[in-house]
Structures are given as C-alpha cells and as structure tokens.
Short mmCIF file of C-alpha atoms and ligand atoms in Angstrom, two decimals:
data_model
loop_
_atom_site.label_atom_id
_atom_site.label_comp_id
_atom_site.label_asym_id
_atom_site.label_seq_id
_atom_site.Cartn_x
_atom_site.Cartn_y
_atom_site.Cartn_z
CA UNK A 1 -10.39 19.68 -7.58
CA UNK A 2 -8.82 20.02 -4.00
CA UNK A 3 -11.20 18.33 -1.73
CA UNK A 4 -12.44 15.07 -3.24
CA UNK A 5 -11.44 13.87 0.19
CA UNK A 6 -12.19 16.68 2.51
CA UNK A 7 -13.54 15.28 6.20
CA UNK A 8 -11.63 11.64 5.37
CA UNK A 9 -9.19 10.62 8.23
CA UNK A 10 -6.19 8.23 7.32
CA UNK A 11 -3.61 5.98 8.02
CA UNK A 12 -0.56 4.79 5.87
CA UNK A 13 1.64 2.31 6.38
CA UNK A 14 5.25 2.47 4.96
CA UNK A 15 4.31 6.05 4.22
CA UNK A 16 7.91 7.25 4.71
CA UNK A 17 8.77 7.59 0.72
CA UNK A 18 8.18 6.12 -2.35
CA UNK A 19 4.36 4.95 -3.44
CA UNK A 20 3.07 6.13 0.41
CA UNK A 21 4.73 9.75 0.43
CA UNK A 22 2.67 9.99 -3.31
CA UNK A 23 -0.22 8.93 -1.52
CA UNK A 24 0.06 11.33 1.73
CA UNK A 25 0.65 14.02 -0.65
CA UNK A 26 -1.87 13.80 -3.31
CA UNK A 27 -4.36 12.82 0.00
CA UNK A 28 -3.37 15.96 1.79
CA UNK A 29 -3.86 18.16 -1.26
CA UNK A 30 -7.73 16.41 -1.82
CA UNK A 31 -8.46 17.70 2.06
CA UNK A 32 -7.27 14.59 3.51
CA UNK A 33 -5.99 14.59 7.21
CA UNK A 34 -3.22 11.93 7.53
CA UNK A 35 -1.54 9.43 9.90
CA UNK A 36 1.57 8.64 8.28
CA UNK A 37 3.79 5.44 9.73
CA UNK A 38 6.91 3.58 9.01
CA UNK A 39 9.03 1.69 10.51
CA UNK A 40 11.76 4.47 10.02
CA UNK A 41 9.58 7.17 12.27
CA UNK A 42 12.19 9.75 11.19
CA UNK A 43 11.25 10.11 7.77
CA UNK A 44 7.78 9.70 8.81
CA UNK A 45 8.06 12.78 10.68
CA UNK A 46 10.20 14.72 7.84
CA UNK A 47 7.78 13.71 5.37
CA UNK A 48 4.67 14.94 7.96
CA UNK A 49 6.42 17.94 8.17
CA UNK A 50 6.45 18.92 4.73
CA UNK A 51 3.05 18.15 4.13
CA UNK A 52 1.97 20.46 7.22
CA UNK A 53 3.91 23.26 5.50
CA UNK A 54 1.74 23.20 2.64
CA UNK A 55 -1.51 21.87 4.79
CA UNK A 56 -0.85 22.87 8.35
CA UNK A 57 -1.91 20.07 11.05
CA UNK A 58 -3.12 18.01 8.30
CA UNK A 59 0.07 15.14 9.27
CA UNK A 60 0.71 13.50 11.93
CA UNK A 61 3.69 11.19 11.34
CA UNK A 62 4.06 7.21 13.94
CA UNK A 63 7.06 4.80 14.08
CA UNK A 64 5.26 1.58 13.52
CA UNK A 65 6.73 -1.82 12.43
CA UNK A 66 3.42 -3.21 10.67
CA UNK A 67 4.91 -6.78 11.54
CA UNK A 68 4.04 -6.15 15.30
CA UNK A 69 0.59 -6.31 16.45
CA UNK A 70 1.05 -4.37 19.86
CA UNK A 71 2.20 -1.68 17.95
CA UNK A 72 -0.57 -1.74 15.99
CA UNK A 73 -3.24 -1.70 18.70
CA UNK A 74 -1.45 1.61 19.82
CA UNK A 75 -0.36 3.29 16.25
CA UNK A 76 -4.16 2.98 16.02
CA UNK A 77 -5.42 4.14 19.14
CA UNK A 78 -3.02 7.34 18.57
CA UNK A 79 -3.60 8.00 15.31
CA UNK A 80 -7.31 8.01 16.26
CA UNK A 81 -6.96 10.21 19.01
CA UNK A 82 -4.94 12.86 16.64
CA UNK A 83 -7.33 12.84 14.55
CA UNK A 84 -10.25 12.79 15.81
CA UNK A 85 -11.41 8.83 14.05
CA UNK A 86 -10.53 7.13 11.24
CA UNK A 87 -12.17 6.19 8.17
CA UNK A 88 -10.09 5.59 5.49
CA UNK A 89 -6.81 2.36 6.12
CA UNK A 90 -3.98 1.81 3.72
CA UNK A 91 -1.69 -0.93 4.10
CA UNK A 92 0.89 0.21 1.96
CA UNK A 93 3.94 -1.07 4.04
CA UNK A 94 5.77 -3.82 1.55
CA UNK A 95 8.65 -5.62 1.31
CA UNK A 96 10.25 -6.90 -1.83
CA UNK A 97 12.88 -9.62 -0.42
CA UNK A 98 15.52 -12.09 -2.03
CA UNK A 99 15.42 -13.10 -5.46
CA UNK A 100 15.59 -16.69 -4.64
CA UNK A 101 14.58 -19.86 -6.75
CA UNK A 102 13.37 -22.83 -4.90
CA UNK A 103 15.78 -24.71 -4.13
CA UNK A 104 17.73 -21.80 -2.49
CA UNK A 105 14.81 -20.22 -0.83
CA UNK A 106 14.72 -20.13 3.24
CA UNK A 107 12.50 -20.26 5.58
CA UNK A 108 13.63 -16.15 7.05
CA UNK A 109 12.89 -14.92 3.94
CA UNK A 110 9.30 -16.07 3.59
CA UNK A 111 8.52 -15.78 7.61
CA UNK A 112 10.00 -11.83 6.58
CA UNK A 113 7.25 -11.46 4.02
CA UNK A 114 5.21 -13.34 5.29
CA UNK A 115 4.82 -10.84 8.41
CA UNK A 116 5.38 -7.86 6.65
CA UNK A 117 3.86 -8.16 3.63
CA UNK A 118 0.59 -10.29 4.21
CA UNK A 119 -0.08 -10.56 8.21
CA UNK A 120 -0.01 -6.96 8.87
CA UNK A 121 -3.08 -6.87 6.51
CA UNK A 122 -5.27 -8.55 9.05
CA UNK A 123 -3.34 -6.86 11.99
CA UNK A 124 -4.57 -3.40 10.44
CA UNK A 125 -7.88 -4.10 9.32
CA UNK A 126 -8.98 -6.09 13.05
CA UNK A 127 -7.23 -3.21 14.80
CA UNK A 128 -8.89 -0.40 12.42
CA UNK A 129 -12.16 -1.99 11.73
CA UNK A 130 -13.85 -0.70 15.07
CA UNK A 131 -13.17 2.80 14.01
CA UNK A 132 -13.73 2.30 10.50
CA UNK A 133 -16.99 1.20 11.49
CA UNK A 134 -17.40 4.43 13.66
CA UNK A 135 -16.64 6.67 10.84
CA UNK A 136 -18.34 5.36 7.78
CA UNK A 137 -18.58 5.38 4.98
CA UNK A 138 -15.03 4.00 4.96
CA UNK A 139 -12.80 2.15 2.66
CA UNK A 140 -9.52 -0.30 3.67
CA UNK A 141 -6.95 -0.12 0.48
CA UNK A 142 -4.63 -3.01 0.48
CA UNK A 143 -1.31 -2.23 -2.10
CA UNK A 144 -1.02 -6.18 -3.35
CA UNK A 145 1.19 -5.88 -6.95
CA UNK A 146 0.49 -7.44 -10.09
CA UNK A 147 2.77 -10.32 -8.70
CA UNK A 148 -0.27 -10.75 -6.62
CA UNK A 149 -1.60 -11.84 -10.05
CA UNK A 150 0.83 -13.18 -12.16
CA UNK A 151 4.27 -14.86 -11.19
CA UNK A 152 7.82 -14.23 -11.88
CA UNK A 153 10.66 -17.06 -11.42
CA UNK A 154 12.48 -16.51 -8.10
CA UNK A 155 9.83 -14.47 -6.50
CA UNK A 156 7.55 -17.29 -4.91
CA UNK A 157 6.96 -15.41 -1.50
CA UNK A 158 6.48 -11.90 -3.39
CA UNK A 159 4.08 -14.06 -5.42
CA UNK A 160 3.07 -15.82 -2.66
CA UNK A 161 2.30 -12.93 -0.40
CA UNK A 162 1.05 -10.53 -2.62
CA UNK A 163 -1.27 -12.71 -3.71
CA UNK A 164 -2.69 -13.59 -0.20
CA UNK A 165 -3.23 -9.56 0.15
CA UNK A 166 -5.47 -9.74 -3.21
CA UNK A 167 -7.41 -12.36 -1.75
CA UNK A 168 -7.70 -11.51 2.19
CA UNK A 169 -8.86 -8.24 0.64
CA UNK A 170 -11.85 -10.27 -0.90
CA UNK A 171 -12.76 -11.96 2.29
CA UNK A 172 -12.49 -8.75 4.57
CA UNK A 173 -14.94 -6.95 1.68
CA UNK A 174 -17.07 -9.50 2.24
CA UNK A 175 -17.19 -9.72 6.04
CA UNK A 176 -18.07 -5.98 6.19
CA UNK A 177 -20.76 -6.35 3.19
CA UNK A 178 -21.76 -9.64 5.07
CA UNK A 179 -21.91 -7.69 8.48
CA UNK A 180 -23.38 -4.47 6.81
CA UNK A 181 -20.65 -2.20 7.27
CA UNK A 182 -20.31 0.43 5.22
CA UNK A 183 -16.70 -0.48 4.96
CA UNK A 184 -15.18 -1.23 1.18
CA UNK A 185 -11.98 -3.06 0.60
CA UNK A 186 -9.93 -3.45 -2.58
CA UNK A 187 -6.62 -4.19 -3.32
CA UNK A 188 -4.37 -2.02 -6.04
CA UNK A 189 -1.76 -3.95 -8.31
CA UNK A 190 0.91 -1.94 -9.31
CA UNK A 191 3.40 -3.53 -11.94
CA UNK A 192 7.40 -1.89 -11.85
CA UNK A 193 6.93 1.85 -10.13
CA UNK A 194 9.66 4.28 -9.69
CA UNK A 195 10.75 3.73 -6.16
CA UNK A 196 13.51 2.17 -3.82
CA UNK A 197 12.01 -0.90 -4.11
CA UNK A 198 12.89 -1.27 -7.61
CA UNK A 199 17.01 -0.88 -6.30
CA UNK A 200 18.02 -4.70 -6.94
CA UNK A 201 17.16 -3.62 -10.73
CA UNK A 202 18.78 -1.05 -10.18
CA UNK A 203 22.06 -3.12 -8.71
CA UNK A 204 21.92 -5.70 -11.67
CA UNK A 205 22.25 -2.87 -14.25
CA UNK A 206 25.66 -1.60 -12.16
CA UNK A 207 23.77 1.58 -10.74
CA UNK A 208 22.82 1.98 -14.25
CA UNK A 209 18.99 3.56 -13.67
CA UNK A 210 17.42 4.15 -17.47
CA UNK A 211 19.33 0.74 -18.37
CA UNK A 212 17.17 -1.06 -15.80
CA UNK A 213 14.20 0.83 -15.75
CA UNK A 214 14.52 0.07 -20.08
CA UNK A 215 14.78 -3.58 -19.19
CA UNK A 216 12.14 -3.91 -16.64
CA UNK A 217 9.92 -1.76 -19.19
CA UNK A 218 10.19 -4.53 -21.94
CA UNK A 219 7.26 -6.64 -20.94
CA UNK A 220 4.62 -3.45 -20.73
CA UNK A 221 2.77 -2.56 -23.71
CA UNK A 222 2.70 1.15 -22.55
CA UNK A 223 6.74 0.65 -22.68
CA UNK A 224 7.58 2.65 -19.80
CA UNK A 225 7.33 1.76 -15.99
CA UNK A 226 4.84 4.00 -13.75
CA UNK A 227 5.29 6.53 -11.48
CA UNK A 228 3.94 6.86 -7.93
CA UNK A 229 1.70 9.10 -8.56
CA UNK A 230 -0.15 6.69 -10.87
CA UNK A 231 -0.97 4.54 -7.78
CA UNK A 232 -1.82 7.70 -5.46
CA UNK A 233 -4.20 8.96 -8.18
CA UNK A 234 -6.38 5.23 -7.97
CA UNK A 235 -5.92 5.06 -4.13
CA UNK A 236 -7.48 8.72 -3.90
CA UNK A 237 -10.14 7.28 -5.76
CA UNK A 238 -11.02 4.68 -3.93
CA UNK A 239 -10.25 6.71 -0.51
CA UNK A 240 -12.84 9.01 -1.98
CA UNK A 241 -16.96 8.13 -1.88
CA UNK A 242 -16.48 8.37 -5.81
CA UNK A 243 -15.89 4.67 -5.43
CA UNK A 244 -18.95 4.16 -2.82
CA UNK A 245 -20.32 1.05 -5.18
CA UNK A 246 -16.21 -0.85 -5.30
CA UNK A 247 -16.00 -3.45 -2.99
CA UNK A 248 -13.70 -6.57 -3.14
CA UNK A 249 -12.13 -5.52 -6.31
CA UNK A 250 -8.35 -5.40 -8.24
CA UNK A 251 -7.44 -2.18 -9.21
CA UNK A 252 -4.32 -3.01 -11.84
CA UNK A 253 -1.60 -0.01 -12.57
CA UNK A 254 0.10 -2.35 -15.04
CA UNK A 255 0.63 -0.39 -18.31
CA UNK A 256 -1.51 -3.02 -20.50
CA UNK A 257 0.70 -6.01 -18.76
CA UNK A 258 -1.73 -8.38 -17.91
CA UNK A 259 -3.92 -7.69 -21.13
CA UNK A 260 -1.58 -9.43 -22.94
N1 LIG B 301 7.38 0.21 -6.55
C1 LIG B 301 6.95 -0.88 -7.18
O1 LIG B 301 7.44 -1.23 -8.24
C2 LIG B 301 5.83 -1.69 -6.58
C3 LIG B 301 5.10 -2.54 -7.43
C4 LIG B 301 4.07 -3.31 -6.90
C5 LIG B 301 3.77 -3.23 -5.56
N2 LIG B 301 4.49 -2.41 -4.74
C6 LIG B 301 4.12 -2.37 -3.32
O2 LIG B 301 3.89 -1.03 -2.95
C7 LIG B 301 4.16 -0.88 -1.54
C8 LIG B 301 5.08 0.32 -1.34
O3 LIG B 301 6.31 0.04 -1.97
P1 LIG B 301 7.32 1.16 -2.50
O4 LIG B 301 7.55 0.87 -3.91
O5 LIG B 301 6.87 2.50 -2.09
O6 LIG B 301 8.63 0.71 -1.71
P2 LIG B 301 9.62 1.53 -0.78
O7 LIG B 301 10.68 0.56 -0.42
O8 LIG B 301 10.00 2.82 -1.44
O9 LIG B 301 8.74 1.91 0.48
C9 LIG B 301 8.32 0.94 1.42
C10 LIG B 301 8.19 1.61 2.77
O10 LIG B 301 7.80 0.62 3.72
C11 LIG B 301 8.57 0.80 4.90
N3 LIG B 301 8.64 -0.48 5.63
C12 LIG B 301 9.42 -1.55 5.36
N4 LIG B 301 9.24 -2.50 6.30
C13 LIG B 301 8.32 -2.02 7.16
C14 LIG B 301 7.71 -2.54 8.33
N5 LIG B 301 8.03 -3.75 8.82
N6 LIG B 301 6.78 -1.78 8.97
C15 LIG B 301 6.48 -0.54 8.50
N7 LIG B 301 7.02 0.01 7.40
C16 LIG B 301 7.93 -0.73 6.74
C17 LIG B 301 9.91 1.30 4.42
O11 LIG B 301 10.61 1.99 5.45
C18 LIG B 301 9.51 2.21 3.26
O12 LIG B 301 9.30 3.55 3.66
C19 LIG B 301 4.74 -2.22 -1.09
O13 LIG B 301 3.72 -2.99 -0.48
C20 LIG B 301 5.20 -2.86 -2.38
O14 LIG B 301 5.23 -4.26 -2.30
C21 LIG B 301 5.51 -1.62 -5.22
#
C-alpha cells in the first residue's frame, strides 16, 4: 500500500526527529503532503528536504514554537496556503522535563510543560479547526503517553500534562461530534520509544544505551521498548479514513504495559 493517505494535507508539530520524522515519513510514503514544524526550523527543513527527494514537493518544513499562539495563527495560515488546506493536525511537539519529586518541584518546570506540552493542544486545534472543517473528513491526533494514563514517581507534570492531552482530546471530539463536524480526535499513548527523549535514561546508565533501554524494558510484557515507527504506523491509521468511525479514543503503544 502507498496511498492510504493520498489527497490528506498535514501538519506536525515537533516533527524535526524522533516519533514526528517517523510520522512525516511513513505519511509521505502513504501519499501524504506534509507541513513539518519545530521549534528548531533547521532540522525541519533538513528533514523536509529528504522527504522531497524521495516525494518531490510533498514537504514543506516551519519554525514554530507550539508554546506561542501568534505563531500558531501564522504556521497555520502558511502551511495552509502551501498546501492548498488542511485536513489532517498532529500535535506531536512534547517535552519530557525534570525528574522532580514534590517537594523539589518548581513552578518553571510545570509552567514549561504546561505550555508546551498541554496548551499548544488547544492553540492548534482553535487555530486548525476552521480549516479542518473546510477539508473534511479530517482527524486532529494528539501524542499524550501512557503517563497520560498511569503515573510514575517524580513525573507529576509529565503525568499531569499528558494526561490533560488524553482528556482535552475527549472534549474537542466531542465539540466537533456535538457541532457536526466531520472532524475526529484521539489521542495515542506511547510507553518508552527509541528517541532523544528517552536521553536522561540514557544519562543514568553513564551513556550506556542497551543498559538503559534493558532497564526501562523491565516493566513491558513484550520486554523490549518500541520504535517510532510503531507510533507512525497507528497515527497513519487514524490520519487515514480507515479510522472514519474513531472518535475521542486512546490509542496505547505500550507493549502489554497497562494490561497488567
Ligand atoms: N519517545 C518516547 O518514549 C515517548 C513516549 C510517550 C510519549 N512521547 C511523546 O511523543 C512526542 C514526541 O516525542 P519524541 O520522543 O519524538 O521526542 P524528541 O525529543 O525526539 O522530539 C521532540 C521534538 O519536539 C521539538 N520541540 C520541543 N519543544 C518544542 C516547542 N516548544 N515547539 C515546537 N517543537 C518543540 C523538539 O525540537 C523535537 O524535535 C512528545 O509529545 C512526547 O512527550 C514520547
């Protein structure tokens, strides 16, 4: 298959590397065109690049620091204009923060996710829903985690945060269903996935990469930690009018985690 998304239009957030380059590229190779951003435009626009070797003009690549809502409004309005509407949103743009346990934790460090993490969700989906609308059928992806579900000592805003994104995701479902949109929303939980974000581990096991990736692995019944293309693979899906009846739903990429 090579076009399960052929004619969908696209935006990614913090699509520089790790679980968002997957994404773009898995996305590009189903037809997808693509608006990639990150707040590091640079590797935005290597990563475009490469894709428009292999898919020419299918990438267009936008600085865009998800916590600001003027740049937002214009990310949007560009990315619209090159290409032509938008119908598919992912707010993939995350933030893991300090390990901190209560009595250490600060006020920057859950304003940091706070912003990053959880309000950009609403900035994207108010700024995207017009054209969403516009193009439908169309579906908003939210990346939450599966500390969105379950917590973890010294990760309260992660928890905190993530879990607001599984939620808000519920209520904007609902608003378009409500307002009868033909725009779906669900959120995706991955557990431990191998990216940068995963480099504290990485840092407590002295640069030591299969030590910590072994130790973060011990809690999944599948005994290994994911890779990104297991979450590109579900968000294809559910870019994709395969998943035209999944509204306001968690899509877990756990490994078995939470069966247990
Ligand atoms: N990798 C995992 O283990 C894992 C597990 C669960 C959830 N997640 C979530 O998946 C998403 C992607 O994470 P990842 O693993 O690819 O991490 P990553 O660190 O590799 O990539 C995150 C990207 O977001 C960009 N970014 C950071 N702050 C930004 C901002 N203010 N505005 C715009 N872009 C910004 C970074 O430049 C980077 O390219 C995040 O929301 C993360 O919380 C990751």
């Amino acid at each position: 298959m090579a076009d399960r998304l052929k004619g969908k239009t696209v935006l990614i957030t913090g699509a520089a590397g790790g679980l968002g380059e997957a994404m773009a590229q898995r996305m590009a190779g189903e037809g997808a065109r693509l608006a990639l951003t990150d707040i590091d435009g640079g590797r935005a626009e290597a990563l475009a690049a490469r894709i428009n070797a292999a898919h020419p003009g299918a990438a267009f690549a936008y600085a865009h620091d998800v916590a600001s809502e003027d740049q937002w409004a214009d990310v949007v309005a560009r990315a619209v204009a090159d290409l032509g509407g938008l119908s598919v949103l992912v707010n993939n743009a995350g933030v893991g923060g300090a390990l901190a346990m209560v009595e250490d934790d600060t006020a920057e460090n859950w304003q940091r996710q706070y912003e990053i993490n959880l309000r950009s969700v609403m900035f994207g989906a108010k700024h995207a829903m017009p054209h969403l609308r516009a193009a439908a059928p169309a579906s908003i992806i939210n990346i939450s985690s599966i500390a969105g579900l379950a917590a973890a000592p010294g990760m309260g805003a992660y928890n905190a945060t993530k879990a607001g994104v599984w939620m808000y995701t519920k209520t904007l479902a609902l608003e378009a269903a409500k307002a009868g949109w033909n725009v779906r929303c669900n959120s995706v939980h991955p557990v431990f996935i191998k990216t940068a974000i995963l480099d504290p581990f990485v840092a407590m096991a002295h640069g030591d990469e299969a030590k910590a990736h072994e130790r973060l692995s011990r809690g999944i019944p599948l005994k290994r930690i994911g890779e990104p293309d297991d979450v590109a693979w579900a968000v294809v899906y559910l870019a994709s009018d395969e998943s035209k009846f999944v509204t306001g739903s968690e899509f877990k990429i756990d490994g078995g985690m939470t069966a247990q």
